[in-house]
Amino acid sequence: MAESGAELAGNPAITLFVEVLAQLDQDIVQREWDAAEKEDEGHHDAALESHDAHRAIVAAIVAGDAPLAQYRMRRHLQAIAALFEPES
């Protein structure tokens, strides 16, 4: 899904960048899904939120709403960054 949004931008560099981010995100989400099966619902919820964020970002791109797509991507990246923060 992320690749189709990047391809809509018509820029090969953006397409590659998004493909790399999508792979990293997929790896993180898979770890979250795996952890959810072993631990708690918080990990499962994070994986679902990531999937929903991807859909929302692509929907904004398809609609031609660049400011909304940027906003949604920024929020998504902030959520991913939070996964890397050490728990206190």
Short mmCIF file of C-alpha atoms in Angstrom, two decimals:
data_model
loop_
_atom_site.label_atom_id
_atom_site.label_comp_id
_atom_site.label_asym_id
_atom_site.label_seq_id
_atom_site.Cartn_x
_atom_site.Cartn_y
_atom_site.Cartn_z
CA MET A 1 0.00 0.00 0.00
CA ALA A 2 2.80 2.49 0.82
CA GLU A 3 4.51 1.80 -2.47
CA SER A 4 1.42 2.76 -4.48
CA GLY A 5 1.27 6.09 -2.66
CA ALA A 6 4.93 6.78 -3.35
CA GLU A 7 4.52 5.87 -7.00
CA LEU A 8 1.69 8.41 -7.20
CA ALA A 9 4.21 11.09 -6.24
CA GLY A 10 6.05 10.31 -9.50
CA ASN A 11 9.48 10.64 -7.91
CA PRO A 12 11.77 7.58 -7.93
CA ALA A 13 13.75 8.86 -4.92
CA ILE A 14 10.57 9.24 -2.88
CA THR A 15 9.42 5.82 -4.05
CA LEU A 16 12.67 4.22 -2.85
CA PHE A 17 12.59 6.15 0.43
CA VAL A 18 9.02 5.07 1.13
CA GLU A 19 9.80 1.46 0.20
CA VAL A 20 12.67 1.42 2.72
CA LEU A 21 10.50 3.02 5.40
CA ALA A 22 7.70 0.57 4.64
CA GLN A 23 10.05 -2.39 5.05
CA LEU A 24 11.37 -1.04 8.35
CA ASP A 25 7.83 -0.38 9.52
CA GLN A 26 6.73 -3.85 8.41
CA ASP A 27 9.55 -5.38 10.44
CA ILE A 28 8.55 -3.33 13.50
CA VAL A 29 4.87 -4.17 13.08
CA GLN A 30 5.68 -7.87 12.69
CA ARG A 31 7.66 -7.76 15.92
CA GLU A 32 4.71 -6.04 17.57
CA TRP A 33 2.31 -8.73 16.29
CA ASP A 34 4.65 -11.47 17.50
CA ALA A 35 5.01 -9.80 20.89
CA ALA A 36 1.25 -9.34 21.16
CA GLU A 37 0.78 -13.07 20.89
CA LYS A 38 3.15 -13.53 23.82
CA GLU A 39 2.57 -10.45 25.97
CA ASP A 40 -0.31 -8.00 25.99
CA GLU A 41 -2.85 -6.16 23.89
CA GLY A 42 -0.79 -2.94 23.81
CA HIS A 43 1.51 -4.39 21.17
CA HIS A 44 -1.44 -5.61 19.12
CA ASP A 45 -3.03 -2.16 19.28
CA ALA A 46 0.21 -0.52 18.10
CA ALA A 47 0.34 -2.82 15.08
CA LEU A 48 -3.28 -2.05 14.19
CA GLU A 49 -2.69 1.69 14.55
CA SER A 50 0.29 1.48 12.20
CA HIS A 51 -1.77 -0.34 9.60
CA ASP A 52 -4.57 2.23 9.90
CA ALA A 53 -2.05 5.06 9.58
CA HIS A 54 -0.76 3.62 6.31
CA ARG A 55 -4.26 3.55 4.89
CA ALA A 56 -4.93 7.13 5.99
CA ILE A 57 -1.67 8.39 4.47
CA VAL A 58 -2.36 6.71 1.13
CA ALA A 59 -5.95 7.99 1.14
CA ALA A 60 -4.70 11.56 1.56
CA ILE A 61 -2.17 11.10 -1.26
CA VAL A 62 -4.79 9.62 -3.59
CA ALA A 63 -7.13 12.52 -2.74
CA GLY A 64 -4.36 14.95 -3.69
CA ASP A 65 -4.33 16.49 -0.22
CA ALA A 66 -0.60 17.05 0.34
CA PRO A 67 -0.92 18.95 3.64
CA LEU A 68 -3.08 16.18 5.10
CA ALA A 69 -0.73 13.48 3.81
CA GLN A 70 2.25 15.30 5.35
CA TYR A 71 0.43 15.70 8.64
CA ARG A 72 -0.56 12.03 8.74
CA MET A 73 2.96 10.90 7.81
CA ARG A 74 4.47 13.12 10.49
CA ARG A 75 2.11 11.69 13.11
CA HIS A 76 2.87 8.15 11.97
CA LEU A 77 6.63 8.69 12.15
CA GLN A 78 6.26 10.17 15.63
CA ALA A 79 4.34 7.06 16.71
CA ILE A 80 7.07 4.82 15.29
CA ALA A 81 9.78 6.86 17.04
CA ALA A 82 7.90 6.37 20.31
CA LEU A 83 8.34 2.62 19.91
CA PHE A 84 12.11 3.11 20.10
CA GLU A 85 12.02 5.21 23.26
CA PRO A 86 13.18 3.37 26.34
CA GLU A 87 10.39 2.50 28.73
CA SER A 88 10.67 4.16 32.11
#
